[in-house]
């Protein structure tokens, strides 16, 4: 049972997280005989499916088109862009043999798809009339992660990688798309109730081949920041190498401009980490495999009453199903109601409907909320209205609770030493900064357990450093620099 799981906060977080994945039957990690890969179990796969449906809907509504690119990338294509290769070469899986034969050209298992898509775009796109192009795919990627692997968080096979790639006539249009991508991710994370900071990564930490990288970071209960999404302006880095030339509206020929942006199953890890507790999983109704479970409480010593309860429970189930909810009737006779309660609380079902003799006779239902552990007794005619209201309240309550916890752990310091002490305690620190990246790298990146997340983006949030001095050099501050421990 879930009582085996340790406390969620602090050093026991990893153990708690793996316990939740195991006990709620979400993800089997560590038993498959390849390091850094996991197996999605049926219940977890349904969570994954609803998360994918959520981001797919947002992308489709904004004119993105879904494609599917090959997993295998020839070395001849992969090596064309040198900066990109340097960024990924140490993490690449190579396919060198087929059957008994050595391959003439080695193949890369996709670490990401900028190279192969740019090659294909050189064949597909010729005119500004075809632009902008917004592609995306949801696929597996492979990276030979050399640090300690963790389920969903640090993997060698990322099994839920959503990568989007866009192509534009001008730098200005690519910049517009960067902000569109940021806003899509903001809506996505808000729907799932995941709090975040949006920062521009320093140049030493940008995506290999990008002009710059914007990252979404959250903070897990162990005090480490987790990157949950990135948006990159790629400029003409890949189009110039792969000869993606566009006839512009003024009839000149130029290389196209690209962006890319991605998320992974770290999103699902963050949902679990923020919303769940020591009793088990808690899920936003939007992505819950089962939104409502109906549990009849049988009358043991009266067959006629027992039948009435089961029929009433079946009617309630049918009404909820007809209303469009993902609902389950748990009519298993071998389990006591209390055992069913434990199981569905462990699996994070947002709302439970309890139906016994009293509810049947009075034509009522008892509703139980997984998030706040509250019960409500309502009249049967109000069932659909009440369920609709409560599920919306659960989604909003989880979002507000997560943001409150997250916001309380972001603090601003004028002193670098105070900021570092706070980071090592498990928070995110901001210090006034002049913008000198070389100085920031020398002062911070070599410290143990402290990393630079980047700086806030004025177009996204207001930055006020009036009369502030840079915590690194004492000069005038123009922005803030964010520091945290990182996965």
Short mmCIF file of C-alpha atoms in Angstrom, two decimals:
data_model
loop_
_atom_site.label_atom_id
_atom_site.label_comp_id
_atom_site.label_asym_id
_atom_site.label_seq_id
_atom_site.Cartn_x
_atom_site.Cartn_y
_atom_site.Cartn_z
CA UNK A 1 0.00 0.00 0.00
CA UNK A 2 0.96 3.67 -0.31
CA UNK A 3 1.88 3.78 3.38
CA UNK A 4 5.17 2.18 2.30
CA UNK A 5 6.18 5.42 0.60
CA UNK A 6 8.40 7.90 2.49
CA UNK A 7 7.85 11.61 2.95
CA UNK A 8 7.68 13.70 -0.20
CA UNK A 9 9.85 16.67 0.77
CA UNK A 10 13.64 16.92 0.93
CA UNK A 11 16.15 14.14 0.53
CA UNK A 12 13.51 11.38 0.46
CA UNK A 13 11.80 12.87 -2.60
CA UNK A 14 13.41 10.49 -5.12
CA UNK A 15 12.41 7.47 -3.07
CA UNK A 16 8.87 8.86 -2.67
CA UNK A 17 8.62 9.57 -6.41
CA UNK A 18 9.72 6.08 -7.41
CA UNK A 19 7.32 4.61 -4.85
CA UNK A 20 4.39 6.53 -6.34
CA UNK A 21 5.32 5.41 -9.86
CA UNK A 22 5.46 1.81 -8.68
CA UNK A 23 2.48 1.63 -6.33
CA UNK A 24 0.13 3.57 -8.62
CA UNK A 25 1.23 1.38 -11.54
CA UNK A 26 2.39 4.26 -13.72
CA UNK A 27 5.92 3.45 -14.85
CA UNK A 28 8.22 0.47 -14.29
CA UNK A 29 11.76 1.77 -13.98
CA UNK A 30 15.01 0.04 -13.15
CA UNK A 31 13.97 -3.55 -13.87
CA UNK A 32 14.31 -3.54 -17.65
CA UNK A 33 17.91 -4.63 -18.37
CA UNK A 34 19.00 -1.42 -20.13
CA UNK A 35 20.03 1.51 -17.96
CA UNK A 36 18.08 4.74 -18.28
CA UNK A 37 14.89 3.39 -19.85
CA UNK A 38 11.46 2.69 -18.41
CA UNK A 39 8.22 0.95 -19.31
CA UNK A 40 4.88 2.76 -19.35
CA UNK A 41 2.25 0.62 -17.63
CA UNK A 42 -1.40 0.78 -18.81
CA UNK A 43 -2.56 3.31 -16.21
CA UNK A 44 0.50 5.52 -16.73
CA UNK A 45 0.13 5.23 -20.47
CA UNK A 46 -3.38 6.68 -20.19
CA UNK A 47 -2.00 9.66 -18.24
CA UNK A 48 0.63 10.07 -20.94
CA UNK A 49 -2.04 9.87 -23.64
CA UNK A 50 -4.11 12.67 -22.10
CA UNK A 51 -1.02 14.89 -21.67
CA UNK A 52 -0.15 14.33 -25.32
CA UNK A 53 -3.72 15.09 -26.37
CA UNK A 54 -3.54 18.38 -24.45
CA UNK A 55 -0.37 19.64 -26.15
CA UNK A 56 -1.48 18.25 -29.52
CA UNK A 57 -4.72 20.25 -29.29
CA UNK A 58 -2.84 23.47 -28.49
CA UNK A 59 -0.45 22.96 -31.40
CA UNK A 60 -3.15 22.00 -33.89
CA UNK A 61 -5.21 25.05 -32.93
CA UNK A 62 -2.23 27.32 -33.70
CA UNK A 63 -1.60 25.94 -37.17
CA UNK A 64 1.06 23.34 -36.42
CA UNK A 65 1.12 20.24 -38.60
CA UNK A 66 2.06 16.83 -37.22
CA UNK A 67 4.68 14.80 -39.08
CA UNK A 68 6.82 11.74 -38.36
CA UNK A 69 10.51 11.79 -39.21
CA UNK A 70 12.82 8.74 -39.33
CA UNK A 71 14.50 7.55 -36.18
CA UNK A 72 17.78 6.87 -38.02
CA UNK A 73 19.91 9.81 -39.16
CA UNK A 74 22.88 9.16 -41.51
CA UNK A 75 26.21 10.39 -40.18
CA UNK A 76 26.67 12.34 -43.42
CA UNK A 77 23.62 14.47 -42.57
CA UNK A 78 24.21 14.63 -38.82
CA UNK A 79 27.80 15.90 -39.05
CA UNK A 80 27.09 18.79 -41.42
CA UNK A 81 26.36 21.29 -38.64
CA UNK A 82 29.52 21.32 -36.53
CA UNK A 83 28.29 23.23 -33.45
CA UNK A 84 25.26 20.94 -33.17
CA UNK A 85 27.46 17.85 -33.47
CA UNK A 86 29.84 19.12 -30.76
CA UNK A 87 26.84 19.66 -28.49
CA UNK A 88 25.47 16.13 -28.90
CA UNK A 89 28.37 13.91 -30.00
CA UNK A 90 29.12 12.65 -26.50
CA UNK A 91 25.50 11.57 -26.05
CA UNK A 92 24.91 9.91 -29.43
CA UNK A 93 24.00 6.25 -29.95
CA UNK A 94 25.59 4.93 -33.15
CA UNK A 95 24.28 2.10 -35.33
CA UNK A 96 27.31 0.62 -37.06
CA UNK A 97 26.22 -2.87 -38.09
CA UNK A 98 23.21 -4.51 -39.79
CA UNK A 99 23.08 -8.26 -39.40
CA UNK A 100 26.60 -9.50 -40.18
CA UNK A 101 27.49 -6.46 -42.28
CA UNK A 102 29.30 -3.29 -41.28
CA UNK A 103 27.41 -0.23 -42.51
CA UNK A 104 29.04 1.96 -45.15
CA UNK A 105 27.54 5.04 -43.44
CA UNK A 106 27.03 4.99 -39.69
CA UNK A 107 23.58 5.91 -38.41
CA UNK A 108 22.61 8.01 -35.39
CA UNK A 109 19.61 7.20 -33.21
CA UNK A 110 17.74 10.50 -33.17
CA UNK A 111 18.86 12.77 -30.29
CA UNK A 112 16.70 15.57 -31.80
CA UNK A 113 15.60 16.35 -35.35
CA UNK A 114 16.94 19.76 -36.46
CA UNK A 115 19.45 18.16 -38.84
CA UNK A 116 17.18 15.69 -40.60
CA UNK A 117 14.24 18.09 -40.89
CA UNK A 118 16.46 20.84 -42.31
CA UNK A 119 17.67 18.38 -44.93
CA UNK A 120 14.06 17.55 -45.86
CA UNK A 121 13.03 21.21 -45.89
CA UNK A 122 15.71 21.86 -48.51
CA UNK A 123 13.68 19.52 -50.72
CA UNK A 124 10.20 20.68 -49.72
CA UNK A 125 10.31 24.47 -49.32
CA UNK A 126 11.26 26.87 -52.13
CA UNK A 127 9.14 30.02 -51.77
CA UNK A 128 7.94 32.48 -49.14
CA UNK A 129 4.42 31.52 -50.26
CA UNK A 130 4.86 28.22 -48.41
CA UNK A 131 5.83 29.98 -45.16
CA UNK A 132 5.63 30.03 -42.26
CA UNK A 133 5.81 26.28 -41.81
CA UNK A 134 5.12 24.84 -38.36
CA UNK A 135 5.81 21.13 -37.94
CA UNK A 136 5.79 18.94 -34.84
CA UNK A 137 6.18 15.31 -33.89
CA UNK A 138 5.85 13.25 -30.69
CA UNK A 139 8.52 10.55 -30.71
CA UNK A 140 11.26 8.68 -28.87
CA UNK A 141 14.75 10.18 -28.73
CA UNK A 142 17.99 8.65 -27.49
CA UNK A 143 20.79 10.34 -25.58
CA UNK A 144 23.57 8.55 -23.75
CA UNK A 145 23.05 10.27 -20.44
CA UNK A 146 26.26 9.98 -18.41
CA UNK A 147 24.94 11.46 -15.16
CA UNK A 148 22.86 9.47 -12.70
CA UNK A 149 19.64 8.48 -14.49
CA UNK A 150 16.24 9.03 -12.87
CA UNK A 151 12.79 7.82 -13.97
CA UNK A 152 11.10 10.35 -16.30
CA UNK A 153 13.59 13.05 -15.25
CA UNK A 154 16.96 11.95 -16.67
CA UNK A 155 16.73 9.15 -19.23
CA UNK A 156 18.67 7.57 -22.06
CA UNK A 157 15.48 6.87 -23.98
CA UNK A 158 13.03 9.76 -23.76
CA UNK A 159 9.74 8.20 -24.83
CA UNK A 160 7.50 11.28 -24.87
CA UNK A 161 9.48 13.90 -26.76
CA UNK A 162 7.36 16.60 -28.40
CA UNK A 163 9.56 18.63 -30.72
CA UNK A 164 8.26 21.45 -32.92
CA UNK A 165 10.22 22.99 -35.78
CA UNK A 166 9.29 26.09 -37.75
CA UNK A 167 10.63 27.80 -40.86
CA UNK A 168 10.25 31.50 -41.72
CA UNK A 169 11.07 34.06 -44.35
CA UNK A 170 12.61 36.55 -41.90
CA UNK A 171 14.27 36.88 -38.53
CA UNK A 172 11.36 39.05 -37.36
CA UNK A 173 8.82 36.33 -38.14
CA UNK A 174 10.96 33.74 -36.35
CA UNK A 175 11.05 36.05 -33.31
CA UNK A 176 7.26 36.33 -33.44
CA UNK A 177 7.03 32.55 -33.44
CA UNK A 178 9.34 32.29 -30.43
CA UNK A 179 6.81 34.28 -28.40
CA UNK A 180 3.95 32.21 -29.80
CA UNK A 181 5.72 29.05 -28.65
CA UNK A 182 6.32 30.55 -25.20
CA UNK A 183 2.62 31.36 -24.91
CA UNK A 184 1.60 27.85 -26.03
CA UNK A 185 3.79 26.37 -23.31
CA UNK A 186 2.48 28.79 -20.72
CA UNK A 187 -1.08 27.69 -21.48
CA UNK A 188 -0.04 24.03 -21.45
CA UNK A 189 1.69 24.20 -18.06
CA UNK A 190 -1.16 26.30 -16.63
CA UNK A 191 -3.68 23.66 -17.71
CA UNK A 192 -1.65 21.02 -15.86
CA UNK A 193 -1.11 23.23 -12.82
CA UNK A 194 2.69 23.23 -13.11
CA UNK A 195 4.36 26.48 -11.94
CA UNK A 196 7.38 27.77 -13.82
CA UNK A 197 9.95 30.49 -14.39
CA UNK A 198 10.77 31.60 -17.94
CA UNK A 199 14.42 32.56 -18.40
CA UNK A 200 16.83 33.25 -21.23
CA UNK A 201 19.66 30.78 -20.85
CA UNK A 202 23.23 32.12 -20.88
CA UNK A 203 25.14 31.47 -24.10
CA UNK A 204 27.21 28.69 -22.54
CA UNK A 205 23.99 26.80 -21.78
CA UNK A 206 22.00 27.38 -24.97
CA UNK A 207 20.89 24.60 -27.32
CA UNK A 208 23.73 23.57 -29.65
CA UNK A 209 23.32 25.58 -32.84
CA UNK A 210 20.79 28.11 -31.52
CA UNK A 211 21.15 31.90 -31.44
CA UNK A 212 19.60 31.74 -27.98
CA UNK A 213 17.46 29.49 -25.79
CA UNK A 214 14.47 30.31 -23.60
CA UNK A 215 13.76 27.75 -20.87
CA UNK A 216 10.87 26.91 -18.56
CA UNK A 217 12.09 25.74 -15.15
CA UNK A 218 10.16 24.46 -12.17
CA UNK A 219 11.33 23.36 -8.71
CA UNK A 220 10.79 19.86 -7.34
CA UNK A 221 10.30 19.05 -3.64
CA UNK A 222 13.96 18.10 -3.22
CA UNK A 223 14.96 21.71 -3.97
CA UNK A 224 16.34 21.06 -7.46
CA UNK A 225 15.24 23.00 -10.53
CA UNK A 226 13.97 20.94 -13.45
CA UNK A 227 13.93 22.19 -17.03
CA UNK A 228 10.49 21.26 -18.39
CA UNK A 229 10.46 23.05 -21.73
CA UNK A 230 12.71 24.98 -24.10
CA UNK A 231 12.24 27.34 -27.04
CA UNK A 232 15.15 28.07 -29.40
CA UNK A 233 15.68 30.69 -32.08
CA UNK A 234 17.93 28.79 -34.48
CA UNK A 235 18.51 31.71 -36.84
CA UNK A 236 20.01 30.49 -40.12
CA UNK A 237 22.41 28.05 -38.48
CA UNK A 238 20.90 24.91 -39.99
CA UNK A 239 19.36 26.38 -43.13
CA UNK A 240 22.72 27.71 -44.32
CA UNK A 241 24.37 24.31 -43.79
CA UNK A 242 21.57 22.26 -45.36
CA UNK A 243 20.92 24.76 -48.15
CA UNK A 244 17.33 25.61 -47.23
CA UNK A 245 17.00 28.55 -49.63
CA UNK A 246 13.82 30.58 -49.97
CA UNK A 247 12.70 32.95 -52.71
CA UNK A 248 11.54 35.97 -50.70
CA UNK A 249 8.65 38.25 -51.60
CA UNK A 250 11.12 40.80 -53.02
CA UNK A 251 12.35 38.00 -55.35
CA UNK A 252 15.75 37.74 -53.68
CA UNK A 253 17.05 34.36 -52.48
CA UNK A 254 18.06 33.83 -48.87
CA UNK A 255 18.33 31.06 -46.30
CA UNK A 256 15.23 30.51 -44.17
CA UNK A 257 15.02 31.25 -40.45
CA UNK A 258 14.15 28.52 -37.97
CA UNK A 259 12.92 27.94 -34.44
CA UNK A 260 12.46 24.73 -32.46
CA UNK A 261 10.88 23.94 -29.10
CA UNK A 262 10.40 20.81 -27.05
CA UNK A 263 9.01 19.13 -23.96
CA UNK A 264 9.25 15.58 -22.59
CA UNK A 265 7.86 13.26 -19.91
CA UNK A 266 9.44 15.61 -17.38
CA UNK A 267 6.07 17.33 -17.65
CA UNK A 268 4.36 14.22 -16.27
CA UNK A 269 7.01 13.90 -13.56
CA UNK A 270 6.26 17.50 -12.54
CA UNK A 271 2.50 16.88 -12.39
CA UNK A 272 3.11 13.94 -10.07
CA UNK A 273 5.67 15.79 -7.96
CA UNK A 274 3.59 18.91 -7.39
CA UNK A 275 0.12 17.55 -6.87
CA UNK A 276 0.53 14.16 -5.18
CA UNK A 277 1.01 13.33 -1.50
CA UNK A 278 1.95 10.48 0.85
CA UNK A 279 -1.44 8.81 0.23
CA UNK A 280 -0.59 8.46 -3.45
CA UNK A 281 -1.20 10.13 -6.76
CA UNK A 282 -3.31 13.27 -7.25
CA UNK A 283 -4.17 14.14 -10.84
CA UNK A 284 -5.74 17.17 -12.50
CA UNK A 285 -9.07 16.02 -13.95
CA UNK A 286 -7.90 17.07 -17.43
CA UNK A 287 -5.40 14.19 -17.65
CA UNK A 288 -6.83 11.65 -15.18
CA UNK A 289 -7.48 8.26 -16.86
CA UNK A 290 -10.52 7.95 -14.61
CA UNK A 291 -12.11 11.26 -13.62
CA UNK A 292 -14.86 9.74 -11.46
CA UNK A 293 -15.09 6.32 -9.84
CA UNK A 294 -18.44 5.00 -8.58
CA UNK A 295 -18.11 2.70 -5.56
CA UNK A 296 -21.25 0.86 -4.39
CA UNK A 297 -21.37 -0.07 -0.71
CA UNK A 298 -23.24 -3.39 -0.66
CA UNK A 299 -25.80 -4.32 1.95
CA UNK A 300 -24.42 -7.58 3.28
CA UNK A 301 -27.45 -9.05 5.02
CA UNK A 302 -30.25 -8.08 2.62
CA UNK A 303 -30.19 -9.36 -0.96
CA UNK A 304 -33.04 -7.11 -2.09
CA UNK A 305 -31.39 -3.96 -0.75
CA UNK A 306 -28.07 -5.10 -2.17
CA UNK A 307 -29.63 -5.35 -5.61
CA UNK A 308 -31.19 -1.87 -5.27
CA UNK A 309 -27.82 -0.34 -4.36
CA UNK A 310 -26.10 -1.98 -7.34
CA UNK A 311 -28.84 -0.86 -9.74
CA UNK A 312 -28.70 2.69 -8.39
CA UNK A 313 -24.90 2.72 -8.73
CA UNK A 314 -25.23 1.46 -12.31
CA UNK A 315 -27.69 4.27 -13.10
CA UNK A 316 -25.30 6.88 -11.66
CA UNK A 317 -22.42 5.40 -13.67
CA UNK A 318 -24.48 5.47 -16.88
CA UNK A 319 -25.53 9.09 -16.30
CA UNK A 320 -21.92 10.20 -15.77
CA UNK A 321 -20.73 8.26 -18.80
CA UNK A 322 -23.47 9.77 -20.97
CA UNK A 323 -22.36 13.22 -19.78
CA UNK A 324 -18.92 12.56 -21.26
CA UNK A 325 -16.86 11.82 -18.14
CA UNK A 326 -14.18 9.16 -17.94
CA UNK A 327 -15.91 7.09 -15.30
CA UNK A 328 -15.52 3.61 -13.80
CA UNK A 329 -17.98 1.52 -11.83
CA UNK A 330 -16.03 -0.54 -9.31
CA UNK A 331 -18.43 -3.44 -8.74
CA UNK A 332 -15.80 -5.97 -7.67
CA UNK A 333 -17.35 -8.19 -5.02
CA UNK A 334 -14.10 -9.63 -3.65
CA UNK A 335 -12.94 -6.26 -2.24
CA UNK A 336 -14.34 -4.27 0.66
CA UNK A 337 -15.31 -0.64 -0.08
CA UNK A 338 -12.46 0.60 2.13
CA UNK A 339 -9.94 -1.35 0.04
CA UNK A 340 -11.38 0.22 -3.11
CA UNK A 341 -11.08 3.66 -1.52
CA UNK A 342 -7.37 3.07 -0.81
CA UNK A 343 -6.76 1.87 -4.36
CA UNK A 344 -8.46 4.80 -6.11
CA UNK A 345 -6.89 7.36 -3.79
CA UNK A 346 -3.51 5.78 -4.55
CA UNK A 347 -4.21 6.12 -8.28
CA UNK A 348 -5.28 9.73 -7.95
CA UNK A 349 -8.86 9.56 -9.23
CA UNK A 350 -10.08 13.14 -8.68
CA UNK A 351 -13.62 12.33 -7.55
CA UNK A 352 -15.24 9.32 -5.93
CA UNK A 353 -18.99 8.66 -5.79
CA UNK A 354 -20.02 6.53 -2.81
CA UNK A 355 -23.41 4.83 -2.97
CA UNK A 356 -24.86 2.79 -0.14
CA UNK A 357 -28.24 1.98 1.32
CA UNK A 358 -28.79 5.53 2.62
CA UNK A 359 -27.96 7.21 -0.71
CA UNK A 360 -30.18 4.75 -2.58
CA UNK A 361 -33.18 5.25 -0.32
CA UNK A 362 -32.82 9.04 -0.18
CA UNK A 363 -31.98 9.38 -3.92
CA UNK A 364 -28.70 11.12 -3.09
CA UNK A 365 -24.99 10.55 -3.72
CA UNK A 366 -21.89 11.13 -1.59
CA UNK A 367 -18.94 12.74 -3.38
CA UNK A 368 -15.35 12.54 -2.13
CA UNK A 369 -12.58 14.87 -3.40
CA UNK A 370 -9.13 13.34 -3.64
CA UNK A 371 -7.29 16.68 -3.37
CA UNK A 372 -8.84 18.11 -0.18
CA UNK A 373 -10.32 14.84 1.17
CA UNK A 374 -13.72 16.56 1.53
CA UNK A 375 -17.10 14.83 1.29
CA UNK A 376 -20.36 16.26 -0.03
CA UNK A 377 -23.84 14.75 0.05
CA UNK A 378 -25.97 16.02 -2.83
CA UNK A 379 -29.38 15.37 -4.34
CA UNK A 380 -29.31 13.02 -7.33
CA UNK A 381 -30.74 15.60 -9.80
CA UNK A 382 -27.71 17.83 -9.07
CA UNK A 383 -25.19 15.08 -9.88
CA UNK A 384 -23.86 16.32 -13.23
CA UNK A 385 -23.84 19.97 -12.16
CA UNK A 386 -21.99 19.12 -8.94
CA UNK A 387 -19.44 16.88 -10.65
CA UNK A 388 -18.74 19.54 -13.28
CA UNK A 389 -18.25 22.23 -10.63
CA UNK A 390 -16.06 20.12 -8.36
CA UNK A 391 -13.78 18.88 -11.14
CA UNK A 392 -13.18 22.47 -12.24
CA UNK A 393 -12.49 23.45 -8.63
CA UNK A 394 -9.98 20.61 -8.28
CA UNK A 395 -8.00 21.71 -11.35
CA UNK A 396 -7.89 25.31 -10.14
CA UNK A 397 -7.10 24.37 -6.53
CA UNK A 398 -4.15 22.21 -7.61
CA UNK A 399 -2.81 25.01 -9.81
CA UNK A 400 -3.07 27.66 -7.08
CA UNK A 401 -1.57 25.39 -4.42
CA UNK A 402 1.41 24.54 -6.65
CA UNK A 403 2.05 28.19 -7.56
CA UNK A 404 1.88 29.23 -3.91
CA UNK A 405 4.47 26.62 -2.89
CA UNK A 406 6.70 27.53 -5.85
CA UNK A 407 6.49 31.31 -5.43
CA UNK A 408 7.40 31.09 -1.75
CA UNK A 409 10.71 29.48 -2.73
CA UNK A 410 11.89 32.22 -5.10
CA UNK A 411 13.75 34.97 -3.25
CA UNK A 412 15.87 37.98 -4.28
CA UNK A 413 19.22 38.79 -2.66
CA UNK A 414 21.66 41.66 -3.11
CA UNK A 415 24.56 39.48 -1.99
CA UNK A 416 25.93 36.53 -3.99
CA UNK A 417 26.96 34.68 -0.83
CA UNK A 418 23.43 34.93 0.62
CA UNK A 419 21.97 33.77 -2.70
CA UNK A 420 24.27 30.74 -2.82
CA UNK A 421 23.40 29.79 0.76
CA UNK A 422 19.70 29.93 -0.13
CA UNK A 423 20.16 27.84 -3.27
CA UNK A 424 21.95 25.18 -1.28
CA UNK A 425 18.96 25.10 1.07
CA UNK A 426 16.73 24.23 -1.91
CA UNK A 427 15.36 27.53 -3.24
CA UNK A 428 15.71 29.64 -6.36
CA UNK A 429 17.66 32.86 -5.84
CA UNK A 430 17.72 36.03 -7.93
CA UNK A 431 20.56 38.55 -7.76
CA UNK A 432 20.89 41.95 -9.47
CA UNK A 433 23.13 41.54 -12.52
CA UNK A 434 24.92 43.72 -15.03
CA UNK A 435 24.60 41.16 -17.83
CA UNK A 436 28.27 40.10 -18.14
CA UNK A 437 28.04 36.37 -18.92
CA UNK A 438 31.77 35.71 -18.72
CA UNK A 439 31.82 37.09 -15.19
CA UNK A 440 28.76 35.05 -14.24
CA UNK A 441 30.32 31.85 -15.55
CA UNK A 442 33.56 32.41 -13.67
CA UNK A 443 31.79 33.32 -10.41
CA UNK A 444 29.03 30.72 -10.33
CA UNK A 445 29.23 27.79 -12.74
CA UNK A 446 32.32 26.35 -11.07
CA UNK A 447 30.62 26.25 -7.67
CA UNK A 448 29.40 22.93 -6.36
CA UNK A 449 25.62 22.40 -6.56
CA UNK A 450 24.82 25.89 -7.91
CA UNK A 451 23.86 26.62 -11.52
CA UNK A 452 22.69 29.60 -13.54
CA UNK A 453 19.14 29.37 -14.88
CA UNK A 454 19.42 32.64 -16.79
CA UNK A 455 17.71 36.02 -16.78
CA UNK A 456 14.05 37.06 -16.98
CA UNK A 457 12.75 38.24 -20.34
CA UNK A 458 11.39 41.82 -20.31
CA UNK A 459 8.80 41.04 -22.99
CA UNK A 460 7.33 38.38 -20.68
CA UNK A 461 7.70 39.84 -17.18
CA UNK A 462 8.47 43.22 -15.66
CA UNK A 463 12.01 43.60 -14.37
CA UNK A 464 12.73 46.44 -11.93
CA UNK A 465 16.34 46.84 -10.80
CA UNK A 466 16.17 50.57 -10.13
CA UNK A 467 19.15 51.66 -8.00
CA UNK A 468 20.41 48.06 -7.77
CA UNK A 469 24.10 47.17 -7.97
CA UNK A 470 25.32 44.02 -9.69
CA UNK A 471 25.96 41.36 -7.04
CA UNK A 472 28.98 40.12 -9.02
CA UNK A 473 30.90 43.29 -9.92
CA UNK A 474 29.22 46.17 -8.06
CA UNK A 475 28.36 48.00 -11.28
CA UNK A 476 24.91 49.08 -12.42
CA UNK A 477 22.40 46.21 -12.61
CA UNK A 478 20.19 45.89 -15.67
CA UNK A 479 18.37 42.65 -14.88
CA UNK A 480 18.38 39.70 -12.48
CA UNK A 481 20.34 36.46 -12.66
CA UNK A 482 18.57 33.33 -11.43
CA UNK A 483 20.45 30.61 -9.56
CA UNK A 484 19.39 27.12 -8.44
CA UNK A 485 20.50 23.56 -7.97
CA UNK A 486 19.62 21.68 -11.15
CA UNK A 487 18.96 18.18 -12.33
#
